[in-house]
Amino acid sequence: MNLVDNQPYTAVGDILTYQSKVRPTKSCLLYPNPSNSEEYLSATYAQVHQFTTRLVQKFLSQYFNDNPPTTSTVICILSNCTTEYFLTVYTLLKLPNVIVFLLSTRNSKTAIEHLINETQAKYVFTTKDYLELLPLIETLKIIQFDNDVHINDLQQLTIVDNKENLRSQQFDEIQMIFHSSGSTAYPRPIRLTNRYFFNIYYSLLSVNNDWYNENDIVLAWGALYHILAFMTSVSIWQAGGCFALPLTKVYPPTPRELFVNVKQQITKLITVPALLGQLVDEINSQSIPNFDSLKKMIFIMYGGAPCPDNICQILVDNGINVISAYGTT
């Protein structure tokens, strides 16, 4: 038996349920203020848990006739990586018998149709900006969730006693689907179990037992439909820490938004190399380049692609701890 088997929860969707009991008042999410995207608002584990639980009931009532799926059902999400998108993903992960499939917004219409057919998806949650990318398939229900997720409600939620029970889901059940880039052919769906997600966290702890801890505020710069950014949210929430979304209304952030973002209280940064390069260029474009905000971080880890040598050299020369993460979905 490994460390995963000794966990009190068995599904990614139950992390919030568990942490809202253990750490109800602890901040778990930093997200852009809808009124001022250059500053963060904070939500606790109890607030995010309540928000997603209420959204589950709303979705069940509006789209599932108050009956969750009784057999394994693939639900896709196609949207820009907003706070609403992120919370909708965790809402759907709370539904029984649901496999959540995160579709890249960079896919062509034919690639999206291929992925939907390949996985026999029954639903697509999307927004008005991406409706034209979706194929007309008789068995596919398209749900526009723009008006369902009211992010301002998050701050209004107060802490209540959480009596919700953890589900008896199996570690080795398929929980999510990501997909390959499709650079040489159609993208391929990649099915991941709950155990896969949890094993990543414990593999990081095997490198350093303090890799993530409950005092961390971890910022992820990467599309949430790619494994690097989404996995970061799972791992830091397993540790009881706080996950920070990029300070931007629309992904990807601009170089200025990246520059503003790192001035926040962040302990660790997980990023794709392209955005890291843009940040370095933005800092160097200032009249007096200052890397102090990055020096304060415990580490910056990049993944998903190689980082140019000159960018890494600039960071290292300025006393910044840079880590390369190599892996495959």
Coordinates of C-alpha atoms in Angstrom, one line a residue:
M1 CA 0.0 0.0 0.0
N2 CA 1.4 3.4 -1.0
L3 CA 0.7 6.9 0.4
V4 CA -2.2 7.5 -1.9
D5 CA -4.1 4.5 -0.5
N6 CA -3.9 6.1 3.0
Q7 CA -5.6 9.3 1.9
P8 CA -9.0 10.2 3.5
Y9 CA -10.4 11.0 0.0
T10 CA -10.3 9.0 -3.2
A11 CA -11.4 11.5 -5.9
V12 CA -10.1 14.9 -7.1
G13 CA -13.6 16.3 -6.7
D14 CA -13.5 15.5 -3.0
I15 CA -10.4 17.5 -2.1
L16 CA -12.5 20.6 -1.5
T17 CA -15.0 18.6 0.6
Y18 CA -12.2 17.3 2.8
Q19 CA -10.2 20.6 3.2
S20 CA -13.4 22.6 3.9
K21 CA -13.8 20.3 7.0
V22 CA -10.1 20.5 8.0
R23 CA -9.2 24.0 7.0
P24 CA -12.5 25.9 6.5
T25 CA -11.1 29.4 7.1
K26 CA -7.8 28.9 5.2
S27 CA -7.4 30.8 2.0
C28 CA -7.4 28.3 -0.9
L29 CA -7.9 30.5 -4.0
L30 CA -6.6 33.9 -5.2
Y31 CA -8.5 35.2 -8.3
P32 CA -8.6 38.5 -10.2
N33 CA -11.0 41.1 -8.8
P34 CA -13.8 41.4 -11.4
S35 CA -13.7 45.2 -10.7
N36 CA -9.9 45.5 -10.9
S37 CA -8.0 42.7 -12.5
E38 CA -4.7 44.1 -11.2
E39 CA -5.6 42.9 -7.7
Y40 CA -6.6 39.6 -6.1
L41 CA -9.6 38.6 -4.1
S42 CA -9.2 35.6 -1.7
A43 CA -11.6 32.8 -1.1
T44 CA -11.4 30.1 1.7
Y45 CA -11.8 26.4 1.3
A46 CA -15.2 26.7 2.9
Q47 CA -16.3 29.4 0.4
V48 CA -15.1 27.6 -2.7
H49 CA -16.6 24.3 -1.5
Q50 CA -20.0 25.9 -0.8
F51 CA -19.8 27.8 -4.2
T52 CA -19.1 24.6 -6.2
T53 CA -21.7 22.6 -4.2
R54 CA -24.4 25.1 -4.9
L55 CA -23.4 25.2 -8.5
V56 CA -23.7 21.4 -8.6
Q57 CA -27.3 21.7 -7.5
K58 CA -28.0 24.4 -10.1
F59 CA -26.5 22.3 -12.9
L60 CA -28.4 19.2 -11.8
S61 CA -31.7 21.2 -11.8
Q62 CA -31.1 23.0 -15.1
Y63 CA -29.4 20.4 -17.2
F64 CA -29.8 16.9 -15.7
N65 CA -33.5 16.9 -14.5
D66 CA -32.2 16.7 -10.9
N67 CA -30.7 13.3 -11.6
P68 CA -26.9 13.0 -11.9
P69 CA -25.6 10.5 -14.6
T70 CA -26.0 6.9 -13.5
T71 CA -23.3 5.6 -15.9
S72 CA -19.9 7.0 -16.9
T73 CA -20.5 10.2 -18.8
V74 CA -17.9 12.5 -20.6
I75 CA -18.5 16.2 -20.2
C76 CA -16.3 18.6 -22.1
I77 CA -15.5 22.2 -21.3
L78 CA -14.4 24.7 -24.0
S79 CA -13.8 28.2 -22.7
N80 CA -11.1 30.8 -22.0
C81 CA -9.3 30.1 -18.7
T82 CA -11.2 32.4 -16.4
T83 CA -12.1 32.1 -12.7
E84 CA -15.6 31.0 -13.8
Y85 CA -14.0 28.2 -16.0
F86 CA -11.8 27.0 -13.1
L87 CA -14.7 26.8 -10.7
T88 CA -16.9 25.1 -13.2
V89 CA -14.3 22.4 -13.7
Y90 CA -14.3 21.6 -9.9
T91 CA -18.1 21.7 -9.9
L92 CA -18.3 19.1 -12.6
L93 CA -15.7 17.0 -10.8
K94 CA -18.1 16.8 -7.8
L95 CA -20.8 15.1 -10.0
P96 CA -20.9 11.3 -9.8
N97 CA -20.0 9.2 -12.8
V98 CA -18.7 12.2 -14.7
I99 CA -15.4 12.4 -16.6
V100 CA -14.3 15.9 -17.3
F101 CA -12.6 16.6 -20.6
L102 CA -10.8 19.9 -20.9
L103 CA -10.7 21.0 -24.6
S104 CA -8.1 23.4 -25.8
T105 CA -9.5 26.6 -27.3
R106 CA -6.7 26.4 -30.0
N107 CA -8.2 23.3 -31.6
S108 CA -9.8 23.5 -35.0
K109 CA -13.5 22.7 -35.4
T110 CA -12.6 19.4 -37.0
A111 CA -10.2 18.5 -34.2
I112 CA -12.9 19.2 -31.6
E113 CA -15.4 17.1 -33.5
H114 CA -12.8 14.3 -33.6
L115 CA -12.2 14.5 -29.8
I116 CA -15.9 14.6 -29.0
N117 CA -16.6 11.5 -31.2
E118 CA -13.5 9.7 -29.9
T119 CA -14.6 10.0 -26.3
Q120 CA -18.3 9.7 -27.0
A121 CA -18.9 12.9 -25.0
K122 CA -22.5 13.7 -24.2
Y123 CA -22.2 17.4 -23.0
V124 CA -20.1 20.4 -23.8
F125 CA -20.1 23.3 -21.4
T126 CA -19.0 26.4 -23.3
T127 CA -19.3 30.2 -23.6
K128 CA -20.7 32.3 -26.5
D129 CA -17.2 33.0 -27.8
Y130 CA -16.7 29.3 -28.7
L131 CA -20.1 28.2 -29.9
E132 CA -19.0 28.4 -33.6
L133 CA -16.2 25.8 -32.9
L134 CA -18.7 23.1 -31.8
P135 CA -20.0 20.6 -34.3
L136 CA -23.7 19.8 -34.6
I137 CA -24.0 16.2 -33.3
E138 CA -27.5 14.8 -32.5
T139 CA -26.4 13.1 -29.3
L140 CA -24.4 16.1 -28.0
K141 CA -25.9 18.7 -25.6
I142 CA -24.3 22.1 -25.7
I143 CA -24.6 24.1 -22.5
Q144 CA -23.7 27.8 -22.5
F145 CA -22.6 28.5 -18.9
D146 CA -21.7 32.2 -19.2
N147 CA -24.7 33.3 -17.1
D148 CA -24.7 30.4 -14.6
V149 CA -21.5 31.2 -12.7
H150 CA -21.7 34.4 -10.7
I151 CA -18.2 34.9 -9.3
N152 CA -19.3 37.9 -7.1
D153 CA -21.4 35.4 -5.0
L154 CA -18.1 33.8 -3.8
Q155 CA -17.3 36.7 -1.4
Q156 CA -20.8 36.6 0.1
L157 CA -20.6 33.0 1.4
T158 CA -20.1 32.6 5.1
I159 CA -18.7 29.6 6.8
V160 CA -21.2 26.9 7.7
D161 CA -20.7 23.4 9.2
N162 CA -19.8 21.0 6.4
K163 CA -21.8 17.8 6.8
E164 CA -21.2 16.6 3.3
N165 CA -19.7 13.1 3.2
L166 CA -16.8 12.0 1.0
R167 CA -17.7 9.9 -1.9
S168 CA -16.7 6.2 -2.2
Q169 CA -15.0 6.6 -5.6
Q170 CA -12.2 4.4 -6.7
F171 CA -8.7 5.7 -7.1
D172 CA -8.3 4.0 -10.4
E173 CA -11.5 5.3 -12.0
I174 CA -11.0 7.7 -15.0
Q175 CA -11.6 11.2 -13.6
M176 CA -10.4 13.6 -16.4
I177 CA -9.3 13.6 -20.0
F178 CA -6.7 15.9 -21.4
H179 CA -5.4 15.7 -25.0
S180 CA -2.2 15.8 -27.0
S181 CA -1.3 18.8 -29.0
G182 CA -2.3 17.4 -32.4
S183 CA 0.7 19.0 -34.1
T184 CA 1.3 16.0 -36.4
A185 CA -2.2 14.5 -36.5
Y186 CA -5.6 14.8 -34.8
P187 CA -5.1 15.4 -31.0
R188 CA -5.4 12.2 -28.9
P189 CA -7.5 12.0 -25.7
I190 CA -5.4 11.0 -22.7
R191 CA -7.5 9.5 -19.9
L192 CA -6.2 10.1 -16.3
T193 CA -7.3 8.4 -13.1
N194 CA -7.6 9.9 -9.6
R195 CA -4.6 7.9 -8.6
Y196 CA -2.5 9.6 -11.4
F197 CA -3.2 13.1 -9.9
F198 CA -2.5 12.1 -6.4
N199 CA 0.7 10.2 -7.3
I200 CA 2.1 13.4 -8.8
Y201 CA 1.8 15.2 -5.5
Y202 CA 3.5 12.4 -3.6
S203 CA 6.2 12.1 -6.2
L204 CA 7.0 15.8 -5.6
L205 CA 7.1 15.2 -1.8
S206 CA 9.6 12.4 -2.5
V207 CA 12.0 14.9 -4.0
N208 CA 11.5 17.4 -1.1
N209 CA 9.0 16.9 1.7
D210 CA 8.3 20.6 1.7
W211 CA 7.8 20.9 -2.0
Y212 CA 4.2 22.2 -1.4
N213 CA 2.9 23.1 2.1
E214 CA -0.1 24.8 3.6
N215 CA 1.7 28.1 3.8
D216 CA 2.4 28.3 0.1
I217 CA 0.7 30.6 -2.4
V218 CA 1.4 28.9 -5.7
L219 CA 0.8 30.9 -9.0
A220 CA 0.3 29.0 -12.2
W221 CA 0.8 30.6 -15.6
G222 CA -0.5 28.1 -18.1
A223 CA -3.7 27.2 -19.8
L224 CA -5.9 25.3 -17.4
Y225 CA -6.8 22.8 -20.2
H226 CA -3.1 21.7 -20.1
I227 CA -1.9 19.4 -17.3
L228 CA 0.8 21.7 -15.9
A229 CA -1.5 24.4 -14.6
F230 CA -4.4 22.2 -13.6
M231 CA -2.2 19.7 -11.8
T232 CA -0.7 22.5 -9.8
S233 CA -4.2 23.3 -8.4
V234 CA -4.7 19.7 -7.4
S235 CA -1.3 19.3 -5.7
I236 CA -1.3 22.6 -3.7
W237 CA -4.9 21.9 -2.5
Q238 CA -3.7 18.4 -1.4
A239 CA -1.1 20.2 0.7
G240 CA -3.7 22.6 2.1
G241 CA -2.1 25.7 0.5
C242 CA -3.5 28.4 -1.8
F243 CA -3.7 28.3 -5.6
A244 CA -3.4 31.6 -7.5
L245 CA -4.9 32.2 -10.9
P246 CA -3.2 34.7 -13.3
L247 CA -4.1 38.3 -12.8
T248 CA -5.9 38.8 -16.1
K249 CA -9.4 38.9 -17.4
V250 CA -8.5 36.9 -20.5
Y251 CA -5.8 34.3 -20.9
P252 CA -3.0 34.6 -21.7
P253 CA -1.8 37.5 -19.7
T254 CA -0.1 40.4 -21.3
P255 CA 3.6 41.2 -20.4
R256 CA 2.4 44.1 -18.2
E257 CA 0.0 41.8 -16.4
L258 CA 2.7 39.3 -15.8
F259 CA 4.9 42.1 -14.4
V260 CA 2.1 43.3 -12.0
N261 CA 1.3 39.7 -11.1
V262 CA 4.7 38.8 -9.7
K263 CA 4.6 41.8 -7.3
Q264 CA 1.9 40.0 -5.4
Q265 CA 2.6 37.8 -2.4
I266 CA 3.6 34.5 -4.2
T267 CA 5.8 31.8 -2.8
K268 CA 6.2 29.6 -5.9
L269 CA 5.6 30.2 -9.6
I270 CA 4.7 27.4 -12.1
T271 CA 4.8 28.6 -15.7
V272 CA 5.2 27.8 -19.3
P273 CA 8.5 29.1 -20.8
A274 CA 6.9 31.5 -23.2
L275 CA 5.3 33.6 -20.4
L276 CA 8.5 33.4 -18.3
G277 CA 10.4 34.8 -21.3
Q278 CA 7.9 37.7 -21.7
L279 CA 8.2 38.5 -18.0
V280 CA 12.0 38.7 -18.2
D281 CA 11.8 40.9 -21.3
E282 CA 9.2 43.2 -19.5
I283 CA 11.5 43.5 -16.4
N284 CA 14.5 44.3 -18.6
S285 CA 12.5 47.0 -20.4
Q286 CA 12.1 49.0 -17.2
S287 CA 14.4 52.0 -16.7
I288 CA 15.9 50.1 -13.7
P289 CA 15.4 46.3 -14.1
N290 CA 14.5 44.8 -10.8
F291 CA 14.2 41.1 -10.1
D292 CA 13.5 41.4 -6.4
S293 CA 9.9 40.1 -6.7
L294 CA 11.2 36.9 -8.2
K295 CA 14.1 36.5 -5.7
K296 CA 11.5 36.4 -2.9
M297 CA 10.0 33.3 -4.4
I298 CA 11.2 29.9 -3.2
F299 CA 11.4 28.7 -6.8
I300 CA 10.2 29.2 -10.3
M301 CA 9.4 26.0 -12.2
Y302 CA 8.8 25.9 -15.9
G303 CA 7.5 23.0 -18.0
G304 CA 5.7 22.0 -21.2
A305 CA 8.6 23.1 -23.4
P306 CA 12.3 24.0 -23.2
C307 CA 13.2 27.4 -21.8
P308 CA 15.7 29.4 -23.8
D309 CA 19.2 29.4 -22.3
N310 CA 19.5 33.1 -22.2
I311 CA 16.3 33.5 -20.1
C312 CA 17.4 30.9 -17.6
Q313 CA 20.9 32.5 -17.4
I314 CA 19.4 35.9 -16.6
L315 CA 17.3 34.5 -13.9
V316 CA 20.1 32.5 -12.3
D317 CA 22.5 35.5 -12.5
N318 CA 19.9 37.4 -10.5
G319 CA 19.9 34.8 -7.7
I320 CA 16.6 33.2 -8.7
N321 CA 16.0 29.4 -8.1
V322 CA 14.9 28.0 -11.4
I323 CA 13.6 24.4 -11.8
S324 CA 12.9 22.5 -15.0
A325 CA 10.0 20.1 -14.9
Y326 CA 10.1 17.3 -17.5
G327 CA 7.2 15.0 -18.0
T328 CA 4.4 13.9 -20.2
T329 CA 0.6 13.9 -19.8

